[in-house]
């Protein structure tokens, strides 16, 4: 019986059998997935770092709870990209097995914390829009900066606690329980619980976005009936509708990128996976990076404030570049005039 095909619980806990989870068998597969990881990861870090810079460089955005939640999302995506790419490439591409069970679970916990915090930040963003549209007159009283930071503190602490449970003892080696076919040392019950948590987050996000979209459509109908009326109220409604559409786009990308991974995780709990499906799972995992890469693009294109900040940064960069290009010419002209004199 091939231990890499049907590993027993005890043998799965052995460091040598970690090779059974290295499903990329050909050099072409390794090069392909390494290219995807490096491309998505690099762009994700650059784009989300730019989003953080745009938010915190502007006093008007860094004080708003909406952008505080978006900055949490950007930070989570940066951490997820760095930790995921480094650990994924080391394990699947370079076949690194020179680390202990605790080190592997620590890396996995970092990935889980980051991706869970990313989804949770999207949920807080959706709830922020939900309150803004459903109770606009009370929004500033309900959603303060202090409450926003407290919510983020609870969010990150909860995500870190849930992700660290395998490292603290909820793993198939310590419990001598059924092990996952997708991740070394991970208990099937823990994987089921984590998937249920992610599905719960997605369900809450869908509900909040559905309500936001419904209210946004009501605002559009109201604006069409009162086009002759200008003023602050219509401006606020246009902002809410624009941001609602942005969040719906984020949700669509989120579902498309996470669905394949979650479906395969659920399937692995109830049925044995073939080697082909495990390879598919490895490639589908890079879609989570794609989601983290697309989010800041949507914000830059749809958020009017961030778009304006981005144009100011580019304008400043062009001016600095123009000055640096003109300086040598000016200095050369000055030197020539001195020589002639």
mmCIF file of C-alpha atoms in Angstrom:
data_model
loop_
_atom_site.group_PDB
_atom_site.id
_atom_site.type_symbol
_atom_site.label_atom_id
_atom_site.label_comp_id
_atom_site.label_asym_id
_atom_site.label_seq_id
_atom_site.Cartn_x
_atom_site.Cartn_y
_atom_site.Cartn_z
ATOM 1 C CA UNK A 1 0.000 0.000 0.000
ATOM 2 C CA UNK A 2 1.414 3.374 -1.039
ATOM 3 C CA UNK A 3 1.612 5.587 2.022
ATOM 4 C CA UNK A 4 1.383 8.708 -0.131
ATOM 5 C CA UNK A 5 -1.957 7.628 -1.500
ATOM 6 C CA UNK A 6 -3.672 6.326 1.633
ATOM 7 C CA UNK A 7 -1.670 7.559 4.625
ATOM 8 C CA UNK A 8 -2.565 6.424 8.128
ATOM 9 C CA UNK A 9 -2.947 8.970 10.917
ATOM 10 C CA UNK A 10 0.231 7.932 12.636
ATOM 11 C CA UNK A 11 2.302 8.019 9.483
ATOM 12 C CA UNK A 12 0.816 11.379 8.511
ATOM 13 C CA UNK A 13 2.276 12.850 11.656
ATOM 14 C CA UNK A 14 5.734 11.801 10.594
ATOM 15 C CA UNK A 15 7.885 14.481 9.039
ATOM 16 C CA UNK A 16 8.935 12.196 6.195
ATOM 17 C CA UNK A 17 5.364 11.785 4.947
ATOM 18 C CA UNK A 18 4.990 15.532 4.365
ATOM 19 C CA UNK A 19 6.241 14.680 0.887
ATOM 20 C CA UNK A 20 2.834 13.041 0.309
ATOM 21 C CA UNK A 21 1.278 16.521 0.288
ATOM 22 C CA UNK A 22 3.675 17.844 -2.359
ATOM 23 C CA UNK A 23 1.335 17.257 -5.280
ATOM 24 C CA UNK A 24 3.231 19.137 -8.002
ATOM 25 C CA UNK A 25 4.993 16.330 -9.815
ATOM 26 C CA UNK A 26 6.432 18.026 -12.913
ATOM 27 C CA UNK A 27 8.768 20.953 -13.391
ATOM 28 C CA UNK A 28 6.217 22.690 -15.628
ATOM 29 C CA UNK A 29 3.632 22.622 -12.852
ATOM 30 C CA UNK A 30 6.103 24.068 -10.365
ATOM 31 C CA UNK A 31 7.166 26.838 -12.749
ATOM 32 C CA UNK A 32 3.533 27.683 -13.556
ATOM 33 C CA UNK A 33 2.407 27.949 -9.958
ATOM 34 C CA UNK A 34 5.575 29.803 -8.929
ATOM 35 C CA UNK A 35 4.939 32.345 -11.683
ATOM 36 C CA UNK A 36 1.335 32.835 -10.576
ATOM 37 C CA UNK A 37 2.314 33.217 -6.916
ATOM 38 C CA UNK A 38 5.110 35.682 -7.610
ATOM 39 C CA UNK A 39 3.001 37.726 -10.027
ATOM 40 C CA UNK A 40 -0.121 37.893 -7.863
ATOM 41 C CA UNK A 41 1.866 38.270 -4.644
ATOM 42 C CA UNK A 42 4.072 41.106 -5.908
ATOM 43 C CA UNK A 43 1.168 43.047 -7.394
ATOM 44 C CA UNK A 44 -0.899 42.464 -4.259
ATOM 45 C CA UNK A 45 1.787 43.841 -1.944
ATOM 46 C CA UNK A 46 2.416 46.854 -4.195
ATOM 47 C CA UNK A 47 -1.259 47.727 -4.707
ATOM 48 C CA UNK A 48 -2.318 47.293 -1.096
ATOM 49 C CA UNK A 49 0.711 49.244 0.120
ATOM 50 C CA UNK A 50 -0.356 52.028 -2.231
ATOM 51 C CA UNK A 51 -3.886 51.899 -0.809
ATOM 52 C CA UNK A 52 -2.527 52.202 2.744
ATOM 53 C CA UNK A 53 -0.372 55.147 1.706
ATOM 54 C CA UNK A 54 -3.287 56.908 0.020
ATOM 55 C CA UNK A 55 -5.531 56.411 3.047
ATOM 56 C CA UNK A 56 -3.102 57.499 5.756
ATOM 57 C CA UNK A 57 -1.528 60.348 3.750
ATOM 58 C CA UNK A 58 -4.883 62.121 3.570
ATOM 59 C CA UNK A 59 -6.469 63.473 6.792
ATOM 60 C CA UNK A 60 -9.890 63.257 5.159
ATOM 61 C CA UNK A 61 -9.756 59.496 4.628
ATOM 62 C CA UNK A 62 -7.752 58.150 7.549
ATOM 63 C CA UNK A 63 -10.325 59.466 10.047
ATOM 64 C CA UNK A 64 -13.345 57.816 8.416
ATOM 65 C CA UNK A 65 -14.440 54.376 9.723
ATOM 66 C CA UNK A 66 -15.059 53.177 6.145
ATOM 67 C CA UNK A 67 -11.428 53.709 5.213
ATOM 68 C CA UNK A 68 -10.195 52.376 8.544
ATOM 69 C CA UNK A 69 -11.850 49.072 7.619
ATOM 70 C CA UNK A 70 -10.421 49.263 4.096
ATOM 71 C CA UNK A 71 -6.938 49.814 5.539
ATOM 72 C CA UNK A 72 -7.425 46.699 7.690
ATOM 73 C CA UNK A 73 -8.363 44.795 4.536
ATOM 74 C CA UNK A 74 -5.268 46.061 2.741
ATOM 75 C CA UNK A 75 -3.007 45.143 5.669
ATOM 76 C CA UNK A 76 -4.516 41.652 5.875
ATOM 77 C CA UNK A 77 -4.027 41.135 2.143
ATOM 78 C CA UNK A 78 -0.383 42.214 2.373
ATOM 79 C CA UNK A 79 0.308 39.792 5.215
ATOM 80 C CA UNK A 80 -1.584 37.000 3.443
ATOM 81 C CA UNK A 81 0.402 37.534 0.250
ATOM 82 C CA UNK A 82 3.806 37.518 1.942
ATOM 83 C CA UNK A 83 3.155 34.570 4.258
ATOM 84 C CA UNK A 84 1.243 32.507 1.694
ATOM 85 C CA UNK A 85 3.717 32.974 -1.157
ATOM 86 C CA UNK A 86 6.793 32.256 0.986
ATOM 87 C CA UNK A 87 5.357 29.153 2.686
ATOM 88 C CA UNK A 88 3.572 27.841 -0.421
ATOM 89 C CA UNK A 89 6.602 28.111 -2.695
ATOM 90 C CA UNK A 90 8.931 26.673 -0.064
ATOM 91 C CA UNK A 91 6.671 23.652 0.410
ATOM 92 C CA UNK A 92 5.292 22.868 -3.044
ATOM 93 C CA UNK A 93 7.961 24.253 -5.390
ATOM 94 C CA UNK A 94 11.212 23.862 -3.462
ATOM 95 C CA UNK A 95 9.945 20.798 -1.530
ATOM 96 C CA UNK A 96 11.144 22.169 1.769
ATOM 97 C CA UNK A 97 10.556 19.748 4.636
ATOM 98 C CA UNK A 98 13.295 20.890 6.970
ATOM 99 C CA UNK A 99 10.939 22.303 9.580
ATOM 100 C CA UNK A 100 9.011 20.863 12.477
ATOM 101 C CA UNK A 101 5.298 20.277 12.871
ATOM 102 C CA UNK A 102 5.075 23.381 15.064
ATOM 103 C CA UNK A 103 6.771 25.547 12.434
ATOM 104 C CA UNK A 104 4.463 24.291 9.701
ATOM 105 C CA UNK A 105 1.355 24.920 11.822
ATOM 106 C CA UNK A 106 2.697 28.364 12.715
ATOM 107 C CA UNK A 107 3.000 29.232 9.023
ATOM 108 C CA UNK A 108 -0.449 27.799 8.317
ATOM 109 C CA UNK A 109 -1.831 29.812 11.226
ATOM 110 C CA UNK A 110 -0.357 32.979 9.756
ATOM 111 C CA UNK A 111 -2.013 32.295 6.408
ATOM 112 C CA UNK A 112 -5.354 31.481 8.042
ATOM 113 C CA UNK A 113 -5.197 34.576 10.254
ATOM 114 C CA UNK A 114 -4.487 36.869 7.309
ATOM 115 C CA UNK A 115 -7.140 35.478 4.983
ATOM 116 C CA UNK A 116 -9.726 35.305 7.797
ATOM 117 C CA UNK A 117 -8.956 38.908 8.740
ATOM 118 C CA UNK A 118 -9.312 39.906 5.091
ATOM 119 C CA UNK A 119 -12.796 38.408 4.873
ATOM 120 C CA UNK A 120 -13.740 39.805 8.288
ATOM 121 C CA UNK A 121 -12.604 43.279 7.206
ATOM 122 C CA UNK A 122 -14.863 42.979 4.187
ATOM 123 C CA UNK A 123 -17.687 42.070 6.552
ATOM 124 C CA UNK A 124 -17.055 45.162 8.692
ATOM 125 C CA UNK A 125 -16.955 47.270 5.531
ATOM 126 C CA UNK A 126 -20.289 45.799 4.460
ATOM 127 C CA UNK A 127 -21.808 46.440 7.909
ATOM 128 C CA UNK A 128 -20.488 50.007 7.779
ATOM 129 C CA UNK A 129 -22.294 50.556 4.465
ATOM 130 C CA UNK A 130 -25.365 48.786 5.840
ATOM 131 C CA UNK A 131 -25.595 51.222 8.754
ATOM 132 C CA UNK A 132 -24.765 54.203 6.548
ATOM 133 C CA UNK A 133 -27.640 53.473 4.172
ATOM 134 C CA UNK A 134 -30.221 51.985 6.540
ATOM 135 C CA UNK A 135 -29.748 54.563 9.336
ATOM 136 C CA UNK A 136 -28.052 57.600 7.747
ATOM 137 C CA UNK A 137 -29.197 60.091 10.398
ATOM 138 C CA UNK A 138 -27.610 58.030 13.188
ATOM 139 C CA UNK A 139 -24.527 56.855 11.303
ATOM 140 C CA UNK A 140 -22.036 59.256 12.869
ATOM 141 C CA UNK A 141 -23.266 58.380 16.347
ATOM 142 C CA UNK A 142 -23.246 54.619 15.765
ATOM 143 C CA UNK A 143 -20.040 54.320 13.755
ATOM 144 C CA UNK A 144 -17.318 56.314 15.506
ATOM 145 C CA UNK A 145 -13.564 55.999 15.106
ATOM 146 C CA UNK A 146 -13.251 54.489 18.577
ATOM 147 C CA UNK A 147 -15.823 51.796 17.826
ATOM 148 C CA UNK A 148 -14.185 51.102 14.482
ATOM 149 C CA UNK A 149 -10.788 50.487 16.093
ATOM 150 C CA UNK A 150 -12.359 48.348 18.842
ATOM 151 C CA UNK A 151 -14.124 46.266 16.190
ATOM 152 C CA UNK A 152 -10.840 45.770 14.344
ATOM 153 C CA UNK A 153 -9.080 44.754 17.564
ATOM 154 C CA UNK A 154 -11.727 42.123 18.291
ATOM 155 C CA UNK A 155 -11.611 40.983 14.665
ATOM 156 C CA UNK A 156 -7.852 40.403 14.541
ATOM 157 C CA UNK A 157 -7.752 38.804 17.998
ATOM 158 C CA UNK A 158 -10.541 36.381 17.063
ATOM 159 C CA UNK A 159 -8.942 35.462 13.738
ATOM 160 C CA UNK A 160 -5.547 34.889 15.369
ATOM 161 C CA UNK A 161 -7.087 32.741 18.117
ATOM 162 C CA UNK A 162 -9.032 30.530 15.699
ATOM 163 C CA UNK A 163 -6.018 30.144 13.404
ATOM 164 C CA UNK A 164 -3.694 29.178 16.282
ATOM 165 C CA UNK A 165 -5.883 26.312 17.556
ATOM 166 C CA UNK A 166 -3.981 23.618 15.568
ATOM 167 C CA UNK A 167 -0.704 24.900 16.976
ATOM 168 C CA UNK A 168 -2.170 24.859 20.498
ATOM 169 C CA UNK A 169 -3.184 21.207 20.233
ATOM 170 C CA UNK A 170 -6.168 20.826 17.929
ATOM 171 C CA UNK A 171 -4.298 18.747 15.353
ATOM 172 C CA UNK A 172 -4.537 15.116 14.294
ATOM 173 C CA UNK A 173 -1.159 14.225 15.809
ATOM 174 C CA UNK A 174 -2.052 15.348 19.317
ATOM 175 C CA UNK A 175 -5.624 14.053 19.192
ATOM 176 C CA UNK A 176 -4.837 10.927 17.120
ATOM 177 C CA UNK A 177 -7.847 11.779 14.964
ATOM 178 C CA UNK A 178 -8.672 11.877 11.262
ATOM 179 C CA UNK A 179 -6.202 13.987 9.305
ATOM 180 C CA UNK A 180 -6.948 16.242 6.369
ATOM 181 C CA UNK A 181 -5.842 15.176 2.889
ATOM 182 C CA UNK A 182 -5.047 18.769 1.940
ATOM 183 C CA UNK A 183 -2.904 19.983 4.835
ATOM 184 C CA UNK A 184 -0.355 18.076 6.947
ATOM 185 C CA UNK A 185 -1.176 17.672 10.656
ATOM 186 C CA UNK A 186 -4.586 19.408 10.303
ATOM 187 C CA UNK A 187 -7.551 17.702 11.923
ATOM 188 C CA UNK A 188 -10.588 17.162 9.684
ATOM 189 C CA UNK A 189 -12.927 18.524 12.356
ATOM 190 C CA UNK A 190 -10.896 21.709 12.629
ATOM 191 C CA UNK A 191 -10.910 22.112 8.853
ATOM 192 C CA UNK A 192 -14.696 21.654 8.848
ATOM 193 C CA UNK A 193 -15.078 24.267 11.573
ATOM 194 C CA UNK A 194 -12.835 26.756 9.740
ATOM 195 C CA UNK A 195 -14.787 26.265 6.500
ATOM 196 C CA UNK A 196 -18.053 26.819 8.402
ATOM 197 C CA UNK A 197 -16.632 30.050 9.842
ATOM 198 C CA UNK A 198 -15.663 31.276 6.371
ATOM 199 C CA UNK A 199 -19.089 30.339 4.980
ATOM 200 C CA UNK A 200 -20.725 32.217 7.862
ATOM 201 C CA UNK A 201 -18.663 35.307 7.066
ATOM 202 C CA UNK A 202 -19.566 35.039 3.380
ATOM 203 C CA UNK A 203 -23.241 34.614 4.234
ATOM 204 C CA UNK A 204 -23.247 37.731 6.428
ATOM 205 C CA UNK A 205 -21.414 39.693 3.732
ATOM 206 C CA UNK A 206 -23.919 38.596 1.083
ATOM 207 C CA UNK A 207 -26.849 39.601 3.304
ATOM 208 C CA UNK A 208 -25.356 43.006 4.094
ATOM 209 C CA UNK A 209 -24.475 43.695 0.451
ATOM 210 C CA UNK A 210 -27.928 42.575 -0.710
ATOM 211 C CA UNK A 211 -29.509 45.086 1.657
ATOM 212 C CA UNK A 212 -27.049 47.790 0.588
ATOM 213 C CA UNK A 213 -27.819 47.138 -3.077
ATOM 214 C CA UNK A 214 -31.586 47.197 -2.409
ATOM 215 C CA UNK A 215 -31.334 50.529 -0.601
ATOM 216 C CA UNK A 216 -29.055 51.866 -3.319
ATOM 217 C CA UNK A 217 -31.671 51.083 -5.939
ATOM 218 C CA UNK A 218 -34.227 52.927 -3.815
ATOM 219 C CA UNK A 219 -31.901 55.918 -3.719
ATOM 220 C CA UNK A 220 -31.514 55.825 -7.498
ATOM 221 C CA UNK A 221 -35.299 55.845 -7.910
ATOM 222 C CA UNK A 222 -35.567 58.739 -5.463
ATOM 223 C CA UNK A 223 -32.906 60.714 -7.307
ATOM 224 C CA UNK A 224 -34.678 60.204 -10.627
ATOM 225 C CA UNK A 225 -37.871 61.640 -9.116
ATOM 226 C CA UNK A 226 -36.084 64.628 -7.606
ATOM 227 C CA UNK A 227 -33.523 65.502 -10.271
ATOM 228 C CA UNK A 228 -34.485 69.131 -10.106
ATOM 229 C CA UNK A 229 -33.617 69.243 -6.418
ATOM 230 C CA UNK A 230 -29.943 69.775 -5.736
ATOM 231 C CA UNK A 231 -28.208 69.926 -2.446
ATOM 232 C CA UNK A 232 -26.278 67.874 0.035
ATOM 233 C CA UNK A 233 -28.803 65.043 0.332
ATOM 234 C CA UNK A 234 -28.612 64.044 -3.334
ATOM 235 C CA UNK A 235 -24.822 64.286 -3.228
ATOM 236 C CA UNK A 236 -24.751 61.946 -0.235
ATOM 237 C CA UNK A 237 -27.046 59.516 -2.034
ATOM 238 C CA UNK A 238 -24.833 59.462 -5.132
ATOM 239 C CA UNK A 239 -21.827 58.681 -2.914
ATOM 240 C CA UNK A 240 -23.708 55.841 -1.201
ATOM 241 C CA UNK A 241 -24.826 54.370 -4.522
ATOM 242 C CA UNK A 242 -21.300 54.536 -5.939
ATOM 243 C CA UNK A 243 -19.758 52.880 -2.902
ATOM 244 C CA UNK A 244 -22.520 50.271 -2.816
ATOM 245 C CA UNK A 245 -21.742 49.310 -6.414
ATOM 246 C CA UNK A 246 -18.056 49.105 -5.500
ATOM 247 C CA UNK A 247 -18.751 46.718 -2.647
ATOM 248 C CA UNK A 248 -20.947 44.541 -4.859
ATOM 249 C CA UNK A 249 -18.058 44.252 -7.320
ATOM 250 C CA UNK A 250 -15.755 43.265 -4.446
ATOM 251 C CA UNK A 251 -18.268 40.630 -3.357
ATOM 252 C CA UNK A 252 -18.541 39.152 -6.862
ATOM 253 C CA UNK A 253 -14.765 38.810 -7.106
ATOM 254 C CA UNK A 254 -14.647 37.396 -3.584
ATOM 255 C CA UNK A 255 -17.159 34.631 -4.317
ATOM 256 C CA UNK A 256 -15.556 33.690 -7.649
ATOM 257 C CA UNK A 257 -12.079 33.449 -6.109
ATOM 258 C CA UNK A 258 -13.006 31.600 -2.897
ATOM 259 C CA UNK A 259 -15.675 29.201 -4.155
ATOM 260 C CA UNK A 260 -13.322 26.609 -5.766
ATOM 261 C CA UNK A 261 -11.131 26.385 -2.656
ATOM 262 C CA UNK A 262 -14.050 26.072 -0.245
ATOM 263 C CA UNK A 263 -15.825 23.486 -2.405
ATOM 264 C CA UNK A 264 -12.715 21.289 -2.503
ATOM 265 C CA UNK A 265 -12.175 21.691 1.245
ATOM 266 C CA UNK A 266 -15.744 20.581 1.939
ATOM 267 C CA UNK A 267 -15.420 17.704 -0.523
ATOM 268 C CA UNK A 268 -12.187 16.523 1.140
ATOM 269 C CA UNK A 269 -13.962 16.204 4.500
ATOM 270 C CA UNK A 270 -16.571 13.786 3.164
ATOM 271 C CA UNK A 271 -14.675 11.952 0.416
ATOM 272 C CA UNK A 272 -11.148 10.964 -0.538
ATOM 273 C CA UNK A 273 -9.466 13.258 -3.039
ATOM 274 C CA UNK A 274 -7.617 12.007 -6.083
ATOM 275 C CA UNK A 275 -4.136 13.294 -6.902
ATOM 276 C CA UNK A 276 -5.613 15.316 -9.746
ATOM 277 C CA UNK A 277 -8.044 17.127 -7.431
ATOM 278 C CA UNK A 278 -5.261 17.862 -4.976
ATOM 279 C CA UNK A 279 -3.290 19.471 -7.800
ATOM 280 C CA UNK A 280 -6.381 21.456 -8.755
ATOM 281 C CA UNK A 281 -6.648 22.622 -5.148
ATOM 282 C CA UNK A 282 -3.036 23.805 -5.200
ATOM 283 C CA UNK A 283 -3.672 25.939 -8.283
ATOM 284 C CA UNK A 284 -7.052 27.159 -6.976
ATOM 285 C CA UNK A 285 -5.302 28.375 -3.828
ATOM 286 C CA UNK A 286 -3.623 31.072 -5.930
ATOM 287 C CA UNK A 287 -7.091 32.505 -6.644
ATOM 288 C CA UNK A 288 -7.125 33.764 -3.052
ATOM 289 C CA UNK A 289 -4.094 35.856 -3.976
ATOM 290 C CA UNK A 290 -5.923 37.044 -7.073
ATOM 291 C CA UNK A 291 -8.776 38.250 -4.875
ATOM 292 C CA UNK A 292 -6.348 40.183 -2.685
ATOM 293 C CA UNK A 293 -4.792 41.683 -5.814
ATOM 294 C CA UNK A 294 -8.087 42.768 -7.398
ATOM 295 C CA UNK A 295 -9.568 44.459 -4.305
ATOM 296 C CA UNK A 296 -7.291 47.548 -4.323
ATOM 297 C CA UNK A 297 -7.798 47.946 -8.084
ATOM 298 C CA UNK A 298 -11.533 48.180 -7.493
ATOM 299 C CA UNK A 299 -11.026 50.729 -4.724
ATOM 300 C CA UNK A 300 -8.709 52.870 -6.870
ATOM 301 C CA UNK A 301 -11.147 52.857 -9.778
ATOM 302 C CA UNK A 302 -14.399 53.250 -7.821
ATOM 303 C CA UNK A 303 -13.531 55.315 -4.740
ATOM 304 C CA UNK A 304 -13.620 58.985 -5.652
ATOM 305 C CA UNK A 305 -11.464 60.071 -2.699
ATOM 306 C CA UNK A 306 -8.776 57.446 -3.257
ATOM 307 C CA UNK A 307 -8.848 58.146 -6.980
ATOM 308 C CA UNK A 308 -8.255 61.830 -6.332
ATOM 309 C CA UNK A 309 -5.417 61.029 -3.925
ATOM 310 C CA UNK A 310 -3.880 58.707 -6.495
ATOM 311 C CA UNK A 311 -3.969 61.412 -9.168
ATOM 312 C CA UNK A 312 -2.302 63.843 -6.771
ATOM 313 C CA UNK A 313 0.468 61.327 -6.064
ATOM 314 C CA UNK A 314 1.052 60.737 -9.771
ATOM 315 C CA UNK A 315 1.036 64.480 -10.474
ATOM 316 C CA UNK A 316 3.583 65.063 -7.712
ATOM 317 C CA UNK A 317 5.722 62.209 -9.038
ATOM 318 C CA UNK A 318 5.636 63.646 -12.577
ATOM 319 C CA UNK A 319 6.634 67.085 -11.310
ATOM 320 C CA UNK A 320 9.527 65.632 -9.347
ATOM 321 C CA UNK A 321 10.610 63.613 -12.383
ATOM 322 C CA UNK A 322 10.401 66.669 -14.613
ATOM 323 C CA UNK A 323 12.466 68.727 -12.173
ATOM 324 C CA UNK A 324 15.113 65.994 -11.931
ATOM 325 C CA UNK A 325 15.336 65.831 -15.721
ATOM 326 C CA UNK A 326 15.623 69.588 -16.102
ATOM 327 C CA UNK A 327 18.171 70.066 -13.326
ATOM 328 C CA UNK A 328 21.202 68.609 -15.190
ATOM 329 C CA UNK A 329 20.391 70.779 -18.225
ATOM 330 C CA UNK A 330 20.119 73.877 -16.078
ATOM 331 C CA UNK A 331 23.374 73.025 -14.305
ATOM 332 C CA UNK A 332 25.117 72.431 -17.659
ATOM 333 C CA UNK A 333 23.887 75.768 -19.005
ATOM 334 C CA UNK A 334 25.105 77.520 -15.850
ATOM 335 C CA UNK A 335 28.552 75.930 -16.162
ATOM 336 C CA UNK A 336 28.817 76.944 -19.840
ATOM 337 C CA UNK A 337 27.984 80.546 -19.017
ATOM 338 C CA UNK A 338 30.649 80.563 -16.280
ATOM 339 C CA UNK A 339 33.281 79.223 -18.695
ATOM 340 C CA UNK A 340 32.390 81.801 -21.345
ATOM 341 C CA UNK A 341 32.636 84.580 -18.771
#
